[in-house]
Coordinates of C-alpha atoms and ligand atoms in Angstrom, one line a residue:
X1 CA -57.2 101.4 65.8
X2 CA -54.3 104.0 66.0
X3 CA -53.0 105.4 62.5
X4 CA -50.5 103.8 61.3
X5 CA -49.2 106.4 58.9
X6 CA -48.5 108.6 62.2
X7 CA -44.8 108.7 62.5
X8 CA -44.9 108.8 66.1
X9 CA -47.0 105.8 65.9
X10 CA -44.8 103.8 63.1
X11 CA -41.5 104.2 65.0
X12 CA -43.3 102.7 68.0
X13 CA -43.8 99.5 66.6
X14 CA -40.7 99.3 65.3
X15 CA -39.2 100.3 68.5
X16 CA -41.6 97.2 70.4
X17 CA -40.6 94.7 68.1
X18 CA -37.3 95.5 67.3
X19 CA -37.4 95.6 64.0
X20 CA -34.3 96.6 61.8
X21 CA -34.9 97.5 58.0
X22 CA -33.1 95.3 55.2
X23 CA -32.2 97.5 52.5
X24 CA -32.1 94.4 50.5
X25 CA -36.0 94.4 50.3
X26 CA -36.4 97.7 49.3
X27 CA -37.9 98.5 52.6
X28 CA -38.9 102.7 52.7
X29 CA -42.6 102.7 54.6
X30 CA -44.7 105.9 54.5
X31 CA -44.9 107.7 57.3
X32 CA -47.5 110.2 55.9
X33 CA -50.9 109.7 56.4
X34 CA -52.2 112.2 53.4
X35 CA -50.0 110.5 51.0
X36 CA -51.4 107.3 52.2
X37 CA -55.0 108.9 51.6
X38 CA -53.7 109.8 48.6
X39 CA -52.8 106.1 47.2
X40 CA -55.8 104.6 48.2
X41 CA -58.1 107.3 46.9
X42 CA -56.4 106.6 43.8
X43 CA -56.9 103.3 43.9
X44 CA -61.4 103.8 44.5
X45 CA -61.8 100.9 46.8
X46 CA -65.5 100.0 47.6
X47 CA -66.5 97.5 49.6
X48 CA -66.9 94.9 46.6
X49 CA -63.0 95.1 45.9
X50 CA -60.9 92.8 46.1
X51 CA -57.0 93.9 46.5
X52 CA -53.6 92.8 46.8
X53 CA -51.2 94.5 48.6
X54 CA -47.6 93.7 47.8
X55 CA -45.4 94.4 50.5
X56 CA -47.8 95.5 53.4
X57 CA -44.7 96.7 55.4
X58 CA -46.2 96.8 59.1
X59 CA -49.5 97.4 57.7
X60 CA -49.9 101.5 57.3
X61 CA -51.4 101.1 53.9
X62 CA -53.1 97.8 54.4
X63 CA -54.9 99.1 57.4
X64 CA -56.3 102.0 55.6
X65 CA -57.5 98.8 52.6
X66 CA -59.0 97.2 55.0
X67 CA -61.6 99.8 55.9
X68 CA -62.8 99.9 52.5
X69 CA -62.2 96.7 50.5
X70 CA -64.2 93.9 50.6
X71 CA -61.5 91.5 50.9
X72 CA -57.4 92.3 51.1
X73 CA -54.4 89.7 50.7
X74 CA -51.3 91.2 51.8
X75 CA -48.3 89.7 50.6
X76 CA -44.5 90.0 52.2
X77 CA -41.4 88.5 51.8
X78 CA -39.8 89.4 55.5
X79 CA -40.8 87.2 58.1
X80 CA -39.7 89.2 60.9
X81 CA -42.3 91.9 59.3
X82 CA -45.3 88.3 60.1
X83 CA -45.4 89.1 63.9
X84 CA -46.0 93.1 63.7
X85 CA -48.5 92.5 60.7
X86 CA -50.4 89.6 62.9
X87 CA -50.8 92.2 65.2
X88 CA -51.2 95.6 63.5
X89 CA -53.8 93.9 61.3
X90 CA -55.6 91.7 64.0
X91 CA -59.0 94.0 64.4
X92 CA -59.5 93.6 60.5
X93 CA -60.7 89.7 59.6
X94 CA -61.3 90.9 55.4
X95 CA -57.0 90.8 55.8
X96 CA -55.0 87.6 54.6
X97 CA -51.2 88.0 55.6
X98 CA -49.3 85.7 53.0
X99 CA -45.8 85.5 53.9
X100 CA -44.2 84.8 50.6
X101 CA -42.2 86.4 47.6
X102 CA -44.9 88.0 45.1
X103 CA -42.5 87.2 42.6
X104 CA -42.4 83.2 43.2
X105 CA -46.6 83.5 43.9
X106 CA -49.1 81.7 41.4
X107 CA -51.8 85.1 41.4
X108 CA -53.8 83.3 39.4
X109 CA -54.5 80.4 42.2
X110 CA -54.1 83.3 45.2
X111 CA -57.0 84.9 43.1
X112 CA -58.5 81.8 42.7
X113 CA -58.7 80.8 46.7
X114 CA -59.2 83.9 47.8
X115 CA -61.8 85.5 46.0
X116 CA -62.9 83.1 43.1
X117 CA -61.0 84.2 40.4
X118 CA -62.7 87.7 39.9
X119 CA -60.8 90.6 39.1
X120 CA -58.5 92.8 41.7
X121 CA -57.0 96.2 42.0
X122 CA -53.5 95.9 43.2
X123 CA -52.7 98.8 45.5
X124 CA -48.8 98.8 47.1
X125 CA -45.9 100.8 47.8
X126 CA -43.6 98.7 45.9
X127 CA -39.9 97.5 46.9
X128 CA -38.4 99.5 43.9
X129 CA -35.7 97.0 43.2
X130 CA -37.9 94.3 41.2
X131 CA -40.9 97.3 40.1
X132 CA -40.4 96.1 36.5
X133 CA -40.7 92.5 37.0
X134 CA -43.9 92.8 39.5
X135 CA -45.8 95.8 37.2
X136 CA -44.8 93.4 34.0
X137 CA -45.6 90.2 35.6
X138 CA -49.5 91.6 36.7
X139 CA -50.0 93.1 33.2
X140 CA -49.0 89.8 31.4
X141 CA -50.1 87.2 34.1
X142 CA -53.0 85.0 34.1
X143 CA -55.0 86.5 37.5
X144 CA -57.3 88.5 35.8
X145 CA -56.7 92.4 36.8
X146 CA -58.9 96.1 37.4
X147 CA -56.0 98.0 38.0
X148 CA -52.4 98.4 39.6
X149 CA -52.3 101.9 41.5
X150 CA -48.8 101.9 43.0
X151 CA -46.1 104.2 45.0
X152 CA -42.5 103.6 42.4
X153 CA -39.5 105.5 41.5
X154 CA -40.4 108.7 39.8
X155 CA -38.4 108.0 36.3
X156 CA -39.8 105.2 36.5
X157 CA -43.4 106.8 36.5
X158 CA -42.3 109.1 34.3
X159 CA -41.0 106.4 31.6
X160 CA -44.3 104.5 31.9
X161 CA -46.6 107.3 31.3
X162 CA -44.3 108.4 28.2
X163 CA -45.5 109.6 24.5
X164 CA -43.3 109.2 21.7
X165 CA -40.8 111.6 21.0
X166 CA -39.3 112.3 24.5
X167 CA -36.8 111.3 26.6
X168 CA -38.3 108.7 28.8
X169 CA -40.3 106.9 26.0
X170 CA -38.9 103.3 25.5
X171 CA -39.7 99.7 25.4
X172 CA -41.4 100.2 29.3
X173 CA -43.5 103.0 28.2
X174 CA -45.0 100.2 25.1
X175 CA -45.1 97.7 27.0
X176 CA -46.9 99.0 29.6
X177 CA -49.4 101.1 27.3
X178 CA -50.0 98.3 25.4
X179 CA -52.2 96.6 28.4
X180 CA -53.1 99.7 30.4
X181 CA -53.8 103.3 30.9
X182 CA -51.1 105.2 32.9
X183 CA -51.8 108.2 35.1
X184 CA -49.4 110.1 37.1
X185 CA -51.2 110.7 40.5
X186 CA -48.8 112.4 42.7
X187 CA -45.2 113.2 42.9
X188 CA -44.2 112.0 46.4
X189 CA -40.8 113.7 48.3
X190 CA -38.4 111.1 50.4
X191 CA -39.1 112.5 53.4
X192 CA -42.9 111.2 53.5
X193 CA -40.9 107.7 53.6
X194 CA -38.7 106.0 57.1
X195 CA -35.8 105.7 56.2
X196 CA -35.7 108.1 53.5
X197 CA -34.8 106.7 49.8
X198 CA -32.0 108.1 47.5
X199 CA -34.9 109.1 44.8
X200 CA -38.0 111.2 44.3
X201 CA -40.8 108.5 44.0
X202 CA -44.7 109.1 42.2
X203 CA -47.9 107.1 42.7
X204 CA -49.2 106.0 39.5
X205 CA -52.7 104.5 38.1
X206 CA -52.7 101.5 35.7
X207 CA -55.9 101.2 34.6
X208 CA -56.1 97.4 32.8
X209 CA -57.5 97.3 29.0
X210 CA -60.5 94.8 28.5
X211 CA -58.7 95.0 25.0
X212 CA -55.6 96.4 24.2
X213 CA -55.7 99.5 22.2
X214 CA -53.5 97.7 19.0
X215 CA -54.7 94.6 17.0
X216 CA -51.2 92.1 16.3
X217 CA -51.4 89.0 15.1
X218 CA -48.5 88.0 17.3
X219 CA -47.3 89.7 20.9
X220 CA -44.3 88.3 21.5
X221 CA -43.3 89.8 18.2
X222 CA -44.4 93.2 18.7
X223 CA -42.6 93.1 22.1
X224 CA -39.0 91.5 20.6
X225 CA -39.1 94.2 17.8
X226 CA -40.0 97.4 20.5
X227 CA -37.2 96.1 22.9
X228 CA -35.2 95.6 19.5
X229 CA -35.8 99.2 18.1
X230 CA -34.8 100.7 21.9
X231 CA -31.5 98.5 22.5
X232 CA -29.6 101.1 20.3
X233 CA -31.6 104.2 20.8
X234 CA -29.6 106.8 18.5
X235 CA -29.7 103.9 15.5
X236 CA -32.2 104.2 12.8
X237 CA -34.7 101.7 12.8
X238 CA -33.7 100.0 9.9
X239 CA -29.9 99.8 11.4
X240 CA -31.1 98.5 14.5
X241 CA -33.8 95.9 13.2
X242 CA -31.7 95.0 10.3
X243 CA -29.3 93.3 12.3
X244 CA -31.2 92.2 15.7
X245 CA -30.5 88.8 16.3
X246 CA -33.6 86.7 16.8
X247 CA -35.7 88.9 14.4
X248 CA -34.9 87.2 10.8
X249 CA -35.9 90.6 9.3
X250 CA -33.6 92.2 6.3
X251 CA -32.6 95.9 6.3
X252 CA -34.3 96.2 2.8
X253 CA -37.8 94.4 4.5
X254 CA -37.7 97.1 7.5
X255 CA -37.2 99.8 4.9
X256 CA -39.9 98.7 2.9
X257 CA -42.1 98.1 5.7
X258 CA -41.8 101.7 6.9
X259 CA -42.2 102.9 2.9
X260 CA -45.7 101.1 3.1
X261 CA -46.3 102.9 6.5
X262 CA -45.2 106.2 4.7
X263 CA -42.6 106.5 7.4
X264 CA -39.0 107.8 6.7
X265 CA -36.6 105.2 5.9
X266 CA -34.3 106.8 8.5
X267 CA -36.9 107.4 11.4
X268 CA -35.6 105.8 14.6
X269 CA -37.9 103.8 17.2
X270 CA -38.2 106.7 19.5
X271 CA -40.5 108.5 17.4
X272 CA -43.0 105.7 16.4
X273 CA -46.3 105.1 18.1
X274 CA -47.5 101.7 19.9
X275 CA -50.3 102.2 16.8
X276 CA -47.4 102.2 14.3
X277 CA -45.2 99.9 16.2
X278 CA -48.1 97.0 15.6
X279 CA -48.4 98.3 12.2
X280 CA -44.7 97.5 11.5
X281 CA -44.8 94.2 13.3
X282 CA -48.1 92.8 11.3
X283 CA -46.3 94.0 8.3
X284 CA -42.9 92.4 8.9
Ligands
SAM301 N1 -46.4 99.1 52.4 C1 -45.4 99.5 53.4 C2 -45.5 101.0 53.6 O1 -45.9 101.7 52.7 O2 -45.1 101.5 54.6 C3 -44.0 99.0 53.0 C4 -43.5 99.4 51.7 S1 -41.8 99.1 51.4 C5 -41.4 100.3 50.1 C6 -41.8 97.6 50.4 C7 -42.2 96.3 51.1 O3 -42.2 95.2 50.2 C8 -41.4 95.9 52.3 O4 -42.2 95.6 53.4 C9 -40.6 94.7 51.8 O5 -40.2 93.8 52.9 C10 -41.6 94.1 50.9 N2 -41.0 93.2 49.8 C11 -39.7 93.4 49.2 N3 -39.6 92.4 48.3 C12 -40.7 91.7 48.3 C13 -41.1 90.5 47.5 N4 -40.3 90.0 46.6 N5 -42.3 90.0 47.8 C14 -43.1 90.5 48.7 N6 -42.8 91.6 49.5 C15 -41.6 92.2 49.2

């Protein structure tokens, strides 16, 4: 089977079908066969695997899945994408094509049907428009999960992989360490993508916890007082808790959490680890 990832061999099957990209899906593919080597390296596929693919494009990446995973679904919203994937994919039966929105899918059923429930490694160049929401949605869903190794916006790489005390650090950066391991991969320029984007993009690893690092008695707590501490960033954590709607907790009871913590008084969220965040949360 040609390669995909060859531009010359991309723009042909666009050309044959007549395909026209929708901007509104977020549609960039990779026309770059290294970085494409690159992803899926990341990603250590053996033939036990079983991946999902979220938005297989015409099939560049998924063909390159297909030659090492035991089984692949590939899920995409387009449905004038259906036709070029039936065909692109056609010499490779370990391939479901799903056409479908991965953000109205039940995983944990796909998962179930496809490959009983065990545990995948999510491999995709995503459409950067809903990266939060699908990266979120894996970590907190009910499929159970290996790892995510993905292609996204480069700040957006950058604010996952985050420590405390710099600029991109925030309520992703918690959220996302809080269930996995990050790991910067590559940097990737736009013109390894057709058409180009407007951004620098970066392939990252996720690698899922068995266990997250931090003990709390309650998550959705931790998580309402991390996205309360970053919705004022330059505010002191006992400003910006003090008066948070939805967390009940004093200004005088955030100070005197952080005194027990032997933390400033005026020490603002930026500078806090997840380890203290869960601290502060068990405490308040
Ligand atoms: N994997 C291909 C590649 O690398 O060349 C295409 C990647 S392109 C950045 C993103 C893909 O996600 C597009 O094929 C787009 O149609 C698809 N997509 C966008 N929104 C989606 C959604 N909600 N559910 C499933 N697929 C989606």
């Amino acid at each position: 089977m040609a390669d995909l990832g060859i531009p010359r061999n991309t723009i042909e099957v666009l050309q044959r079908h007549h395909f026209t990209f929708q901007k509104k899906y977020g549609q960039n593919f990779l026309i770059d066969p290294n970085v494409l080597d690159r992803v899926v390296r990341a990603a250590d596929i053996t033939a036990e695997d079983c991946v999902l693919e979220i938005g297989p494009g015409i099939g560049t990446m998924t063909q390159r899945l297909a030659e090492r995973a035991g089984k692949v679904a590939a899920v995409e919203i387009d449905r004038n994408l259906i036709p070029i994937l039936e065909e692109t994919l056609a010499p490779y039966p370990n391939v479901t094509i799903i056409n479908e929105d991965i953000l109205k899918l039940d995983l944990r059923q796909l998962a179930e049907e496809m490959w009983e429930g065990r545990p995948m490694k999510v491999v995709a160049n995503l459409p950067y428009y809903i990266t939060t929401p699908i990266v979120m949605g894996l970590l907190e869903g009910e499929a159970l999960l290996h790892s995510i190794t993905v292609m996204v916006q480069r700040e957006v790489a950058d604010r996952m992989q985050a420590g405390p005390g710099t600029k991109d650090y925030g309520a992703l950066s918690l959220a996302v360490q809080y269930y996995a391991r990050p790991e910067i991969v590559a940097n990737v320029p736009p013109n390894c993508f057709l058409p180009r984007p407007n951004v620098g993009s970066a392939v990252i690893r996720l690698t899922r916890y068995e266990e997250p690092p931090v003990q709390v008695a309650d998550e959705k707590k931790l998580f309402a007082l991390i996205r309360a501490s970053f919705n004022q960033r330059r505010k002191t954590l006992a400003n910006s808790l003090g008066n948070a709607a939805g967390l009940k907790v004093s200004r005088e009871q955030v100070t005197g959490a952080l005194e027990e913590l032997g933390l400033s008084a005026t020490i603002r969220g930026e500078a806090l680890t997840l380890e203290q965040f869960a601290a502060l949360g068990n405490l308040l």
